[in-house]
Amino acid sequence: GIVAAGQQIAYTHRILNNSGAAATFDLAVATTATLTPGWTAVVYADTNGDGVYSVGVDLAATNTRHLANGESQLLFVVVTAPALANPGEVQVTDLTARSQTNPAHVDSVTDTTTIPVAAAGHDLSGGGTRMAAPNFTAIFPGTLYNLTGGSVRYDFSLTASSLFGVDGLLHPTE
């Protein structure tokens, strides 16, 4: 995700207990070292169940609640960039969940946070590849972050050739 220096971003994750038995999972966060000290990453549980990280409502969590087999819980990893973070700086955060009853049941996910570089004027991130059948809507999550310091109008147009390579399958960054 993209975040301005001194701001925070919340990543949403759903932990699913597919261990075959009820379990509680310990949560651990590890971050990469960056040029600027002061980055933080904290895991929060979706305390009010609304699916959106709410400051002062959702509570920090070091483990999941006790989950029945097949049950899931929504979590947020909130990364805060220091006010003096450098443009282009990247912070990688790993969230690991490990079963308390069977430590062999473990999984992890990675979130990457970037401080935008002002010279670009804007940053369009998110997306990915979607295959859509006729009359089907494909949703591309993402964020347009205006770095110009003023109001700017952005016009978007999508064509098959702008999304895919010659064979219709390759994303331009592949």
PDB file of C-alpha atoms in Angstrom:
ATOM      1  CA  GLY A   1       0.000   0.000   0.000  1.00  0.00           C
ATOM      2  CA  ILE A   2       0.886   3.657  -0.291  1.00  0.00           C
ATOM      3  CA  VAL A   3       1.049   5.913   2.766  1.00  0.00           C
ATOM      4  CA  ALA A   4       2.333   9.436   3.320  1.00  0.00           C
ATOM      5  CA  ALA A   5       5.051  10.015   5.907  1.00  0.00           C
ATOM      6  CA  GLY A   6       3.495  10.390   9.365  1.00  0.00           C
ATOM      7  CA  GLN A   7       0.316   8.535   8.349  1.00  0.00           C
ATOM      8  CA  GLN A   8      -0.971   4.986   8.770  1.00  0.00           C
ATOM      9  CA  ILE A   9      -2.493   2.308   6.569  1.00  0.00           C
ATOM     10  CA  ALA A  10      -4.613  -0.673   7.614  1.00  0.00           C
ATOM     11  CA  TYR A  11      -4.309  -4.036   5.849  1.00  0.00           C
ATOM     12  CA  THR A  12      -7.209  -6.465   6.227  1.00  0.00           C
ATOM     13  CA  HIS A  13      -6.639 -10.205   6.742  1.00  0.00           C
ATOM     14  CA  ARG A  14      -8.967 -13.079   7.534  1.00  0.00           C
ATOM     15  CA  ILE A  15      -7.535 -15.991   9.498  1.00  0.00           C
ATOM     16  CA  LEU A  16      -9.317 -19.287   8.830  1.00  0.00           C
ATOM     17  CA  ASN A  17      -8.930 -22.251  11.135  1.00  0.00           C
ATOM     18  CA  ASN A  18      -8.646 -25.238   8.821  1.00  0.00           C
ATOM     19  CA  SER A  19      -6.595 -27.317  11.265  1.00  0.00           C
ATOM     20  CA  GLY A  20      -9.279 -29.948  11.812  1.00  0.00           C
ATOM     21  CA  ALA A  21      -9.892 -28.951  15.448  1.00  0.00           C
ATOM     22  CA  ALA A  22     -10.798 -25.872  17.470  1.00  0.00           C
ATOM     23  CA  ALA A  23      -7.753 -23.677  18.095  1.00  0.00           C
ATOM     24  CA  THR A  24      -6.435 -20.307  19.205  1.00  0.00           C
ATOM     25  CA  PHE A  25      -3.651 -18.808  17.100  1.00  0.00           C
ATOM     26  CA  ASP A  26      -0.806 -16.656  18.415  1.00  0.00           C
ATOM     27  CA  LEU A  27      -0.124 -13.631  16.197  1.00  0.00           C
ATOM     28  CA  ALA A  28       3.363 -12.251  15.585  1.00  0.00           C
ATOM     29  CA  VAL A  29       4.438  -9.255  13.509  1.00  0.00           C
ATOM     30  CA  ALA A  30       7.922  -8.856  12.059  1.00  0.00           C
ATOM     31  CA  THR A  31       9.092  -5.855  10.041  1.00  0.00           C
ATOM     32  CA  THR A  32      12.117  -5.154   7.877  1.00  0.00           C
ATOM     33  CA  ALA A  33      14.638  -2.559   8.924  1.00  0.00           C
ATOM     34  CA  THR A  34      14.243   0.731   7.059  1.00  0.00           C
ATOM     35  CA  LEU A  35      16.354   3.846   6.641  1.00  0.00           C
ATOM     36  CA  THR A  36      14.104   5.817   8.970  1.00  0.00           C
ATOM     37  CA  PRO A  37      13.488   4.492  12.504  1.00  0.00           C
ATOM     38  CA  GLY A  38      10.035   4.698  14.036  1.00  0.00           C
ATOM     39  CA  TRP A  39       7.880   2.516  11.778  1.00  0.00           C
ATOM     40  CA  THR A  40       5.291   0.556  13.759  1.00  0.00           C
ATOM     41  CA  ALA A  41       3.036  -2.391  12.905  1.00  0.00           C
ATOM     42  CA  VAL A  42       0.252  -3.519  15.246  1.00  0.00           C
ATOM     43  CA  VAL A  43      -2.381  -6.256  14.823  1.00  0.00           C
ATOM     44  CA  TYR A  44      -5.975  -5.381  15.725  1.00  0.00           C
ATOM     45  CA  ALA A  45      -9.071  -7.580  15.922  1.00  0.00           C
ATOM     46  CA  ASP A  46     -12.270  -6.392  14.211  1.00  0.00           C
ATOM     47  CA  THR A  47     -13.828  -5.788  17.627  1.00  0.00           C
ATOM     48  CA  ASN A  48     -17.133  -4.343  16.408  1.00  0.00           C
ATOM     49  CA  GLY A  49     -17.460  -6.758  13.464  1.00  0.00           C
ATOM     50  CA  ASP A  50     -18.002  -4.071  10.822  1.00  0.00           C
ATOM     51  CA  GLY A  51     -15.117  -5.170   8.567  1.00  0.00           C
ATOM     52  CA  VAL A  52     -13.443  -1.747   8.727  1.00  0.00           C
ATOM     53  CA  TYR A  53     -10.523  -0.749  10.953  1.00  0.00           C
ATOM     54  CA  SER A  54     -11.840   1.767  13.503  1.00  0.00           C
ATOM     55  CA  VAL A  55      -9.328   3.760  15.564  1.00  0.00           C
ATOM     56  CA  GLY A  56     -10.173   3.580  19.265  1.00  0.00           C
ATOM     57  CA  VAL A  57     -12.741   0.812  18.711  1.00  0.00           C
ATOM     58  CA  ASP A  58     -10.806  -2.177  17.388  1.00  0.00           C
ATOM     59  CA  LEU A  59      -8.494  -3.609  20.040  1.00  0.00           C
ATOM     60  CA  ALA A  60      -4.861  -4.690  19.671  1.00  0.00           C
ATOM     61  CA  ALA A  61      -4.566  -8.486  19.511  1.00  0.00           C
ATOM     62  CA  THR A  62      -1.725 -10.893  20.251  1.00  0.00           C
ATOM     63  CA  ASN A  63      -3.844 -13.945  19.447  1.00  0.00           C
ATOM     64  CA  THR A  64      -7.148 -14.851  17.818  1.00  0.00           C
ATOM     65  CA  ARG A  65     -10.226 -15.778  19.758  1.00  0.00           C
ATOM     66  CA  HIS A  66     -10.814 -19.548  20.113  1.00  0.00           C
ATOM     67  CA  LEU A  67     -11.891 -20.588  16.597  1.00  0.00           C
ATOM     68  CA  ALA A  68     -13.867 -23.717  15.801  1.00  0.00           C
ATOM     69  CA  ASN A  69     -12.618 -25.721  12.817  1.00  0.00           C
ATOM     70  CA  GLY A  70     -13.797 -23.823   9.719  1.00  0.00           C
ATOM     71  CA  GLU A  71     -14.380 -20.574  11.635  1.00  0.00           C
ATOM     72  CA  SER A  72     -12.560 -17.369  10.729  1.00  0.00           C
ATOM     73  CA  GLN A  73     -11.698 -14.023  12.306  1.00  0.00           C
ATOM     74  CA  LEU A  74     -11.013 -10.670  10.651  1.00  0.00           C
ATOM     75  CA  LEU A  75      -7.784  -8.912  11.648  1.00  0.00           C
ATOM     76  CA  PHE A  76      -6.089  -5.659  10.678  1.00  0.00           C
ATOM     77  CA  VAL A  77      -2.368  -4.963  10.484  1.00  0.00           C
ATOM     78  CA  VAL A  78      -1.946  -1.216  10.963  1.00  0.00           C
ATOM     79  CA  VAL A  79       1.371   0.174   9.758  1.00  0.00           C
ATOM     80  CA  THR A  80       2.367   3.703  10.769  1.00  0.00           C
ATOM     81  CA  ALA A  81       5.134   5.509   8.906  1.00  0.00           C
ATOM     82  CA  PRO A  82       7.306   7.978  10.835  1.00  0.00           C
ATOM     83  CA  ALA A  83       6.916  11.661   9.978  1.00  0.00           C
ATOM     84  CA  LEU A  84      10.490  11.783   8.640  1.00  0.00           C
ATOM     85  CA  ALA A  85      10.203   8.700   6.392  1.00  0.00           C
ATOM     86  CA  ASN A  86      11.985   9.170   3.072  1.00  0.00           C
ATOM     87  CA  PRO A  87      10.162   9.206  -0.281  1.00  0.00           C
ATOM     88  CA  GLY A  88      10.480   5.791  -1.909  1.00  0.00           C
ATOM     89  CA  GLU A  89      11.116   4.056   1.417  1.00  0.00           C
ATOM     90  CA  VAL A  90       9.553   0.584   1.651  1.00  0.00           C
ATOM     91  CA  GLN A  91       8.494  -1.250   4.820  1.00  0.00           C
ATOM     92  CA  VAL A  92       7.712  -4.988   4.641  1.00  0.00           C
ATOM     93  CA  THR A  93       5.561  -6.424   7.425  1.00  0.00           C
ATOM     94  CA  ASP A  94       5.001 -10.149   7.974  1.00  0.00           C
ATOM     95  CA  LEU A  95       2.045 -11.388  10.046  1.00  0.00           C
ATOM     96  CA  THR A  96       2.366 -14.984  11.294  1.00  0.00           C
ATOM     97  CA  ALA A  97      -0.392 -17.027  12.940  1.00  0.00           C
ATOM     98  CA  ARG A  98       0.623 -20.179  14.850  1.00  0.00           C
ATOM     99  CA  SER A  99      -1.729 -22.622  16.577  1.00  0.00           C
ATOM    100  CA  GLN A 100      -1.240 -22.756  20.350  1.00  0.00           C
ATOM    101  CA  THR A 101      -2.216 -26.449  20.465  1.00  0.00           C
ATOM    102  CA  ASN A 102      -0.254 -27.587  17.401  1.00  0.00           C
ATOM    103  CA  PRO A 103       2.635 -25.229  16.484  1.00  0.00           C
ATOM    104  CA  ALA A 104       3.064 -27.090  13.174  1.00  0.00           C
ATOM    105  CA  HIS A 105      -0.139 -25.338  12.025  1.00  0.00           C
ATOM    106  CA  VAL A 106       1.288 -22.009  10.961  1.00  0.00           C
ATOM    107  CA  ASP A 107       0.798 -19.540   8.119  1.00  0.00           C
ATOM    108  CA  SER A 108       1.903 -16.016   7.293  1.00  0.00           C
ATOM    109  CA  VAL A 109       1.124 -13.101   5.026  1.00  0.00           C
ATOM    110  CA  THR A 110       3.199 -10.103   3.899  1.00  0.00           C
ATOM    111  CA  ASP A 111       2.165  -6.440   3.568  1.00  0.00           C
ATOM    112  CA  THR A 112       4.373  -3.946   1.736  1.00  0.00           C
ATOM    113  CA  THR A 113       4.055  -0.234   2.499  1.00  0.00           C
ATOM    114  CA  THR A 114       5.697   2.467   0.377  1.00  0.00           C
ATOM    115  CA  ILE A 115       6.232   6.192   0.961  1.00  0.00           C
ATOM    116  CA  PRO A 116       5.381   7.819  -2.396  1.00  0.00           C
ATOM    117  CA  VAL A 117       7.939   9.773  -4.394  1.00  0.00           C
ATOM    118  CA  ALA A 118       6.599  13.295  -4.982  1.00  0.00           C
ATOM    119  CA  ALA A 119       8.272  13.727  -8.365  1.00  0.00           C
ATOM    120  CA  ALA A 120       5.843  11.246  -9.932  1.00  0.00           C
ATOM    121  CA  GLY A 121       2.837  13.544  -9.412  1.00  0.00           C
ATOM    122  CA  HIS A 122       0.598  10.574  -8.695  1.00  0.00           C
ATOM    123  CA  ASP A 123       0.694   6.912  -7.858  1.00  0.00           C
ATOM    124  CA  LEU A 124      -1.827   4.327  -9.026  1.00  0.00           C
ATOM    125  CA  SER A 125      -1.487   1.134  -7.045  1.00  0.00           C
ATOM    126  CA  GLY A 126      -3.480  -2.000  -6.427  1.00  0.00           C
ATOM    127  CA  GLY A 127      -5.209  -3.954  -9.140  1.00  0.00           C
ATOM    128  CA  GLY A 128      -3.822  -7.260 -10.243  1.00  0.00           C
ATOM    129  CA  THR A 129      -5.205  -9.541 -12.920  1.00  0.00           C
ATOM    130  CA  ARG A 130      -8.887 -10.356 -13.295  1.00  0.00           C
ATOM    131  CA  MET A 131     -10.598 -12.609 -15.838  1.00  0.00           C
ATOM    132  CA  ALA A 132     -14.160 -11.456 -16.571  1.00  0.00           C
ATOM    133  CA  ALA A 133     -16.902 -13.281 -18.447  1.00  0.00           C
ATOM    134  CA  PRO A 134     -19.251 -11.266 -20.707  1.00  0.00           C
ATOM    135  CA  ASN A 135     -21.633  -9.058 -18.682  1.00  0.00           C
ATOM    136  CA  PHE A 136     -19.542  -9.583 -15.543  1.00  0.00           C
ATOM    137  CA  THR A 137     -18.019  -6.727 -13.539  1.00  0.00           C
ATOM    138  CA  ALA A 138     -14.395  -7.158 -12.495  1.00  0.00           C
ATOM    139  CA  ILE A 139     -13.406  -5.032  -9.506  1.00  0.00           C
ATOM    140  CA  PHE A 140      -9.857  -3.694  -9.344  1.00  0.00           C
ATOM    141  CA  PRO A 141      -9.033  -2.453  -5.846  1.00  0.00           C
ATOM    142  CA  GLY A 142      -6.498   0.306  -5.722  1.00  0.00           C
ATOM    143  CA  THR A 143      -5.678   3.816  -4.682  1.00  0.00           C
ATOM    144  CA  LEU A 144      -4.869   6.925  -6.679  1.00  0.00           C
ATOM    145  CA  TYR A 145      -2.687   9.109  -4.491  1.00  0.00           C
ATOM    146  CA  ASN A 146      -2.286  12.722  -5.704  1.00  0.00           C
ATOM    147  CA  LEU A 147       1.214  13.952  -4.868  1.00  0.00           C
ATOM    148  CA  THR A 148       1.044  17.260  -6.720  1.00  0.00           C
ATOM    149  CA  GLY A 149      -0.123  19.407  -3.780  1.00  0.00           C
ATOM    150  CA  GLY A 150      -3.097  20.728  -5.785  1.00  0.00           C
ATOM    151  CA  SER A 151      -6.356  19.564  -7.281  1.00  0.00           C
ATOM    152  CA  VAL A 152      -5.900  17.423 -10.376  1.00  0.00           C
ATOM    153  CA  ARG A 153      -8.386  15.732 -12.698  1.00  0.00           C
ATOM    154  CA  TYR A 154      -7.550  12.179 -13.757  1.00  0.00           C
ATOM    155  CA  ASP A 155      -9.344  10.573 -16.688  1.00  0.00           C
ATOM    156  CA  PHE A 156      -9.181   6.784 -16.952  1.00  0.00           C
ATOM    157  CA  SER A 157      -9.803   4.527 -19.894  1.00  0.00           C
ATOM    158  CA  LEU A 158      -9.245   0.820 -20.127  1.00  0.00           C
ATOM    159  CA  THR A 159      -8.784  -1.273 -23.201  1.00  0.00           C
ATOM    160  CA  ALA A 160      -7.848  -4.905 -23.584  1.00  0.00           C
ATOM    161  CA  SER A 161      -4.464  -3.888 -25.002  1.00  0.00           C
ATOM    162  CA  SER A 162      -3.689  -1.650 -22.016  1.00  0.00           C
ATOM    163  CA  LEU A 163      -4.282  -4.508 -19.586  1.00  0.00           C
ATOM    164  CA  PHE A 164      -2.803  -7.504 -21.350  1.00  0.00           C
ATOM    165  CA  GLY A 165       0.039  -8.537 -23.626  1.00  0.00           C
ATOM    166  CA  VAL A 166      -0.221  -9.843 -27.167  1.00  0.00           C
ATOM    167  CA  ASP A 167      -1.541 -13.244 -26.049  1.00  0.00           C
ATOM    168  CA  GLY A 168      -4.273 -11.624 -23.922  1.00  0.00           C
ATOM    169  CA  LEU A 169      -2.913 -13.131 -20.708  1.00  0.00           C
ATOM    170  CA  LEU A 170       0.208 -11.249 -19.674  1.00  0.00           C
ATOM    171  CA  HIS A 171       0.097  -8.216 -17.418  1.00  0.00           C
ATOM    172  CA  PRO A 172       2.442  -5.455 -18.699  1.00  0.00           C
ATOM    173  CA  THR A 173       4.682  -5.762 -15.616  1.00  0.00           C
ATOM    174  CA  GLU A 174       5.298  -9.504 -16.072  1.00  0.00           C
TER     175      GLU A 174
END
